[in-house]
């Protein structure tokens, strides 16, 4: 933790999880309120996140070759914010699947880049580095869900999902210009 590079990577993954999974953890509840779907159908729609991850896996070599790491965090952040906003405006529930697939794809564009940076942040102690990375990852998810819950109670789902989606987008843009420091 004494290294600025390490602190920067850990802060980035913490914020990534706060913004991304803060919004994602309440997406199902928002879909229940907006479309009054069954929980089974909501689960199927949220499964699009995993499908987006599989699409990322199938295309990562091509994407990385064309965008590089800096392009991946930028495009991933932009797409993530876009799809979080889009899910708020879709008029019919089947279009939600497109949004969750997009959200999953965009998450992995950003997250896998940060994982690579975690592997590089302390090469002489990779086990410790990844333990810290995992701790900040999980802590960010917990903090994000708590903040989102408080925000939803005060402002409602649309405002909070839009806010967290835009914050994830901002993080991607920021990482694009700061990635060389990580």
PDB file of C-alpha atoms in Angstrom:
ATOM      1  CA  UNK A   1       0.000   0.000   0.000  1.00  0.00           C
ATOM      2  CA  UNK A   2       3.016   2.307   0.224  1.00  0.00           C
ATOM      3  CA  UNK A   3       3.249   2.399  -3.555  1.00  0.00           C
ATOM      4  CA  UNK A   4       1.192   5.095  -5.287  1.00  0.00           C
ATOM      5  CA  UNK A   5       0.565   2.713  -8.217  1.00  0.00           C
ATOM      6  CA  UNK A   6      -0.930   0.125  -5.875  1.00  0.00           C
ATOM      7  CA  UNK A   7      -3.169   2.660  -4.165  1.00  0.00           C
ATOM      8  CA  UNK A   8      -4.349   3.943  -7.556  1.00  0.00           C
ATOM      9  CA  UNK A   9      -5.287   0.464  -8.838  1.00  0.00           C
ATOM     10  CA  UNK A  10      -7.089  -0.393  -5.601  1.00  0.00           C
ATOM     11  CA  UNK A  11      -8.968   2.912  -5.594  1.00  0.00           C
ATOM     12  CA  UNK A  12      -9.968   2.365  -9.225  1.00  0.00           C
ATOM     13  CA  UNK A  13     -11.366  -1.123  -8.609  1.00  0.00           C
ATOM     14  CA  UNK A  14     -13.157   0.079  -5.463  1.00  0.00           C
ATOM     15  CA  UNK A  15     -14.868   2.895  -7.387  1.00  0.00           C
ATOM     16  CA  UNK A  16     -15.595   0.591 -10.314  1.00  0.00           C
ATOM     17  CA  UNK A  17     -17.470  -1.765  -8.009  1.00  0.00           C
ATOM     18  CA  UNK A  18     -19.278   1.031  -6.140  1.00  0.00           C
ATOM     19  CA  UNK A  19     -20.623   2.550  -9.344  1.00  0.00           C
ATOM     20  CA  UNK A  20     -21.158  -0.560 -11.447  1.00  0.00           C
ATOM     21  CA  UNK A  21     -22.542  -3.017  -8.913  1.00  0.00           C
ATOM     22  CA  UNK A  22     -24.304  -0.339  -6.923  1.00  0.00           C
ATOM     23  CA  UNK A  23     -26.506   0.130  -9.970  1.00  0.00           C
ATOM     24  CA  UNK A  24     -26.613  -3.531 -10.994  1.00  0.00           C
ATOM     25  CA  UNK A  25     -27.655  -4.731  -7.535  1.00  0.00           C
ATOM     26  CA  UNK A  26     -30.902  -2.740  -7.802  1.00  0.00           C
ATOM     27  CA  UNK A  27     -31.631  -3.332 -11.465  1.00  0.00           C
ATOM     28  CA  UNK A  28     -33.886  -6.314 -10.741  1.00  0.00           C
ATOM     29  CA  UNK A  29     -35.931  -4.384  -8.190  1.00  0.00           C
ATOM     30  CA  UNK A  30     -36.327  -1.537 -10.677  1.00  0.00           C
ATOM     31  CA  UNK A  31     -37.508  -3.995 -13.347  1.00  0.00           C
ATOM     32  CA  UNK A  32     -40.079  -5.388 -10.912  1.00  0.00           C
ATOM     33  CA  UNK A  33     -41.379  -1.899 -10.234  1.00  0.00           C
ATOM     34  CA  UNK A  34     -41.294  -0.728 -13.867  1.00  0.00           C
ATOM     35  CA  UNK A  35     -42.649  -3.789 -15.690  1.00  0.00           C
ATOM     36  CA  UNK A  36     -44.130  -5.933 -12.854  1.00  0.00           C
ATOM     37  CA  UNK A  37     -42.314  -9.008 -14.178  1.00  0.00           C
ATOM     38  CA  UNK A  38     -41.985 -12.323 -12.404  1.00  0.00           C
ATOM     39  CA  UNK A  39     -38.765 -12.835 -10.485  1.00  0.00           C
ATOM     40  CA  UNK A  40     -37.905 -15.710 -12.803  1.00  0.00           C
ATOM     41  CA  UNK A  41     -38.132 -13.466 -15.851  1.00  0.00           C
ATOM     42  CA  UNK A  42     -36.138 -10.758 -14.075  1.00  0.00           C
ATOM     43  CA  UNK A  43     -33.444 -13.367 -13.381  1.00  0.00           C
ATOM     44  CA  UNK A  44     -33.393 -14.341 -17.052  1.00  0.00           C
ATOM     45  CA  UNK A  45     -33.036 -10.686 -18.066  1.00  0.00           C
ATOM     46  CA  UNK A  46     -30.211 -10.129 -15.572  1.00  0.00           C
ATOM     47  CA  UNK A  47     -28.521 -13.229 -16.970  1.00  0.00           C
ATOM     48  CA  UNK A  48     -27.700 -11.000 -19.934  1.00  0.00           C
ATOM     49  CA  UNK A  49     -24.793  -9.713 -17.836  1.00  0.00           C
ATOM     50  CA  UNK A  50     -23.161 -13.145 -18.032  1.00  0.00           C
ATOM     51  CA  UNK A  51     -23.903 -13.396 -21.734  1.00  0.00           C
ATOM     52  CA  UNK A  52     -22.170 -10.042 -22.210  1.00  0.00           C
ATOM     53  CA  UNK A  53     -19.172 -11.495 -20.382  1.00  0.00           C
ATOM     54  CA  UNK A  54     -19.116 -14.487 -22.711  1.00  0.00           C
ATOM     55  CA  UNK A  55     -19.257 -12.203 -25.732  1.00  0.00           C
ATOM     56  CA  UNK A  56     -16.339 -10.269 -24.264  1.00  0.00           C
ATOM     57  CA  UNK A  57     -14.362 -13.496 -23.818  1.00  0.00           C
ATOM     58  CA  UNK A  58     -15.036 -14.469 -27.436  1.00  0.00           C
ATOM     59  CA  UNK A  59     -13.971 -11.070 -28.774  1.00  0.00           C
ATOM     60  CA  UNK A  60     -11.325  -9.858 -26.315  1.00  0.00           C
ATOM     61  CA  UNK A  61      -8.368 -10.573 -28.559  1.00  0.00           C
ATOM     62  CA  UNK A  62      -9.943  -8.592 -31.409  1.00  0.00           C
ATOM     63  CA  UNK A  63     -11.152  -5.763 -29.107  1.00  0.00           C
ATOM     64  CA  UNK A  64      -7.826  -5.401 -27.311  1.00  0.00           C
ATOM     65  CA  UNK A  65      -5.877  -5.421 -30.579  1.00  0.00           C
ATOM     66  CA  UNK A  66      -7.972  -2.549 -31.919  1.00  0.00           C
ATOM     67  CA  UNK A  67      -8.561  -0.485 -28.780  1.00  0.00           C
ATOM     68  CA  UNK A  68      -5.671  -1.270 -26.449  1.00  0.00           C
ATOM     69  CA  UNK A  69      -6.081  -1.050 -22.692  1.00  0.00           C
ATOM     70  CA  UNK A  70      -6.805   2.669 -22.678  1.00  0.00           C
ATOM     71  CA  UNK A  71      -9.450   2.243 -25.347  1.00  0.00           C
ATOM     72  CA  UNK A  72     -11.030  -0.651 -23.459  1.00  0.00           C
ATOM     73  CA  UNK A  73     -11.552   1.382 -20.279  1.00  0.00           C
ATOM     74  CA  UNK A  74     -12.865   4.328 -22.282  1.00  0.00           C
ATOM     75  CA  UNK A  75     -15.266   2.363 -24.484  1.00  0.00           C
ATOM     76  CA  UNK A  76     -16.258   0.113 -21.578  1.00  0.00           C
ATOM     77  CA  UNK A  77     -17.069   3.106 -19.396  1.00  0.00           C
ATOM     78  CA  UNK A  78     -19.007   4.851 -22.154  1.00  0.00           C
ATOM     79  CA  UNK A  79     -20.985   1.732 -23.050  1.00  0.00           C
ATOM     80  CA  UNK A  80     -21.680   0.922 -19.405  1.00  0.00           C
ATOM     81  CA  UNK A  81     -23.096   4.373 -18.765  1.00  0.00           C
ATOM     82  CA  UNK A  82     -25.062   4.270 -22.006  1.00  0.00           C
ATOM     83  CA  UNK A  83     -26.671   0.892 -21.265  1.00  0.00           C
ATOM     84  CA  UNK A  84     -27.538   1.873 -17.681  1.00  0.00           C
ATOM     85  CA  UNK A  85     -29.292   4.943 -19.054  1.00  0.00           C
ATOM     86  CA  UNK A  86     -30.898   2.953 -21.864  1.00  0.00           C
ATOM     87  CA  UNK A  87     -32.455   0.434 -19.480  1.00  0.00           C
ATOM     88  CA  UNK A  88     -34.331   3.327 -17.865  1.00  0.00           C
ATOM     89  CA  UNK A  89     -35.942   4.306 -21.162  1.00  0.00           C
ATOM     90  CA  UNK A  90     -36.727   0.993 -22.854  1.00  0.00           C
ATOM     91  CA  UNK A  91     -40.476   0.926 -23.487  1.00  0.00           C
ATOM     92  CA  UNK A  92     -40.849  -2.864 -23.448  1.00  0.00           C
ATOM     93  CA  UNK A  93     -39.169  -5.412 -21.209  1.00  0.00           C
ATOM     94  CA  UNK A  94     -37.614  -7.645 -23.945  1.00  0.00           C
ATOM     95  CA  UNK A  95     -35.249  -4.778 -24.815  1.00  0.00           C
ATOM     96  CA  UNK A  96     -33.850  -4.973 -21.287  1.00  0.00           C
ATOM     97  CA  UNK A  97     -31.883  -8.064 -22.387  1.00  0.00           C
ATOM     98  CA  UNK A  98     -29.972  -5.956 -24.921  1.00  0.00           C
ATOM     99  CA  UNK A  99     -29.088  -3.543 -22.115  1.00  0.00           C
ATOM    100  CA  UNK A 100     -27.947  -6.229 -19.666  1.00  0.00           C
ATOM    101  CA  UNK A 101     -25.810  -7.899 -22.337  1.00  0.00           C
ATOM    102  CA  UNK A 102     -24.273  -4.486 -23.067  1.00  0.00           C
ATOM    103  CA  UNK A 103     -23.729  -3.813 -19.379  1.00  0.00           C
ATOM    104  CA  UNK A 104     -21.955  -7.161 -18.978  1.00  0.00           C
ATOM    105  CA  UNK A 105     -19.738  -6.625 -21.996  1.00  0.00           C
ATOM    106  CA  UNK A 106     -18.807  -3.115 -20.883  1.00  0.00           C
ATOM    107  CA  UNK A 107     -18.038  -4.205 -17.324  1.00  0.00           C
ATOM    108  CA  UNK A 108     -15.515  -6.775 -18.475  1.00  0.00           C
ATOM    109  CA  UNK A 109     -13.840  -4.266 -20.780  1.00  0.00           C
ATOM    110  CA  UNK A 110     -13.042  -2.107 -17.763  1.00  0.00           C
ATOM    111  CA  UNK A 111     -12.613  -4.766 -15.101  1.00  0.00           C
ATOM    112  CA  UNK A 112     -10.251  -7.065 -16.980  1.00  0.00           C
ATOM    113  CA  UNK A 113      -8.007  -4.099 -17.741  1.00  0.00           C
ATOM    114  CA  UNK A 114      -7.865  -3.334 -14.025  1.00  0.00           C
ATOM    115  CA  UNK A 115      -7.102  -6.996 -13.291  1.00  0.00           C
ATOM    116  CA  UNK A 116      -4.094  -6.806 -15.590  1.00  0.00           C
ATOM    117  CA  UNK A 117      -2.958  -3.692 -13.733  1.00  0.00           C
ATOM    118  CA  UNK A 118      -3.388  -5.557 -10.444  1.00  0.00           C
ATOM    119  CA  UNK A 119      -1.025  -8.262 -11.713  1.00  0.00           C
ATOM    120  CA  UNK A 120       1.538  -5.559 -12.469  1.00  0.00           C
ATOM    121  CA  UNK A 121       1.194  -3.414  -9.350  1.00  0.00           C
ATOM    122  CA  UNK A 122       3.458  -5.532  -7.136  1.00  0.00           C
ATOM    123  CA  UNK A 123       5.108  -8.294  -9.217  1.00  0.00           C
ATOM    124  CA  UNK A 124       7.234  -9.475  -6.306  1.00  0.00           C
ATOM    125  CA  UNK A 125       4.088 -10.092  -4.187  1.00  0.00           C
ATOM    126  CA  UNK A 126       1.310 -11.014  -6.581  1.00  0.00           C
ATOM    127  CA  UNK A 127      -0.583 -13.077  -4.017  1.00  0.00           C
ATOM    128  CA  UNK A 128      -0.792 -10.138  -1.628  1.00  0.00           C
ATOM    129  CA  UNK A 129      -1.634  -7.798  -4.496  1.00  0.00           C
ATOM    130  CA  UNK A 130      -4.545  -9.934  -5.658  1.00  0.00           C
ATOM    131  CA  UNK A 131      -5.768 -10.397  -2.094  1.00  0.00           C
ATOM    132  CA  UNK A 132      -5.901  -6.623  -1.705  1.00  0.00           C
ATOM    133  CA  UNK A 133      -7.520  -6.277  -5.131  1.00  0.00           C
ATOM    134  CA  UNK A 134     -10.212  -8.795  -4.125  1.00  0.00           C
ATOM    135  CA  UNK A 135     -10.811  -7.045  -0.820  1.00  0.00           C
ATOM    136  CA  UNK A 136     -11.282  -3.666  -2.508  1.00  0.00           C
ATOM    137  CA  UNK A 137     -13.455  -5.331  -5.161  1.00  0.00           C
ATOM    138  CA  UNK A 138     -15.791  -6.886  -2.585  1.00  0.00           C
ATOM    139  CA  UNK A 139     -15.793  -3.800  -0.364  1.00  0.00           C
ATOM    140  CA  UNK A 140     -16.744  -1.637  -3.331  1.00  0.00           C
ATOM    141  CA  UNK A 141     -19.686  -3.896  -4.105  1.00  0.00           C
ATOM    142  CA  UNK A 142     -20.922  -3.691  -0.523  1.00  0.00           C
ATOM    143  CA  UNK A 143     -20.516   0.072  -0.309  1.00  0.00           C
ATOM    144  CA  UNK A 144     -22.136   0.525  -3.716  1.00  0.00           C
ATOM    145  CA  UNK A 145     -25.194  -1.508  -2.732  1.00  0.00           C
ATOM    146  CA  UNK A 146     -25.519   0.391   0.547  1.00  0.00           C
ATOM    147  CA  UNK A 147     -25.195   3.799  -1.141  1.00  0.00           C
ATOM    148  CA  UNK A 148     -27.606   2.792  -3.879  1.00  0.00           C
ATOM    149  CA  UNK A 149     -30.125   1.549  -1.314  1.00  0.00           C
ATOM    150  CA  UNK A 150     -30.019   4.831   0.582  1.00  0.00           C
ATOM    151  CA  UNK A 151     -30.232   6.772  -2.680  1.00  0.00           C
ATOM    152  CA  UNK A 152     -33.157   4.739  -4.005  1.00  0.00           C
ATOM    153  CA  UNK A 153     -35.060   5.350  -0.763  1.00  0.00           C
ATOM    154  CA  UNK A 154     -34.497   9.087  -1.142  1.00  0.00           C
ATOM    155  CA  UNK A 155     -34.638   9.640  -4.909  1.00  0.00           C
ATOM    156  CA  UNK A 156     -36.001   6.483  -6.590  1.00  0.00           C
ATOM    157  CA  UNK A 157     -34.523   3.930  -8.978  1.00  0.00           C
ATOM    158  CA  UNK A 158     -34.241   6.001 -12.165  1.00  0.00           C
ATOM    159  CA  UNK A 159     -32.233   8.847 -10.648  1.00  0.00           C
ATOM    160  CA  UNK A 160     -29.862   6.566  -8.805  1.00  0.00           C
ATOM    161  CA  UNK A 161     -29.260   4.086 -11.641  1.00  0.00           C
ATOM    162  CA  UNK A 162     -28.671   7.027 -13.986  1.00  0.00           C
ATOM    163  CA  UNK A 163     -26.283   8.642 -11.489  1.00  0.00           C
ATOM    164  CA  UNK A 164     -24.261   5.498 -10.871  1.00  0.00           C
ATOM    165  CA  UNK A 165     -24.216   4.702 -14.593  1.00  0.00           C
ATOM    166  CA  UNK A 166     -22.883   8.179 -15.346  1.00  0.00           C
ATOM    167  CA  UNK A 167     -20.305   7.826 -12.568  1.00  0.00           C
ATOM    168  CA  UNK A 168     -19.161   4.524 -14.093  1.00  0.00           C
ATOM    169  CA  UNK A 169     -18.888   6.320 -17.441  1.00  0.00           C
ATOM    170  CA  UNK A 170     -16.859   9.094 -15.813  1.00  0.00           C
ATOM    171  CA  UNK A 171     -14.560   6.515 -14.240  1.00  0.00           C
ATOM    172  CA  UNK A 172     -13.938   4.950 -17.660  1.00  0.00           C
ATOM    173  CA  UNK A 173     -13.111   8.336 -19.145  1.00  0.00           C
ATOM    174  CA  UNK A 174     -10.802   9.155 -16.235  1.00  0.00           C
ATOM    175  CA  UNK A 175      -9.048   5.789 -16.469  1.00  0.00           C
ATOM    176  CA  UNK A 176      -8.451   6.395 -20.173  1.00  0.00           C
ATOM    177  CA  UNK A 177      -6.276   9.372 -19.282  1.00  0.00           C
ATOM    178  CA  UNK A 178      -4.766   7.971 -16.073  1.00  0.00           C
ATOM    179  CA  UNK A 179      -4.130   4.338 -17.026  1.00  0.00           C
ATOM    180  CA  UNK A 180      -0.437   4.950 -17.663  1.00  0.00           C
ATOM    181  CA  UNK A 181      -0.102   5.785 -13.938  1.00  0.00           C
ATOM    182  CA  UNK A 182      -1.601   2.497 -12.811  1.00  0.00           C
TER     183      UNK A 182
END
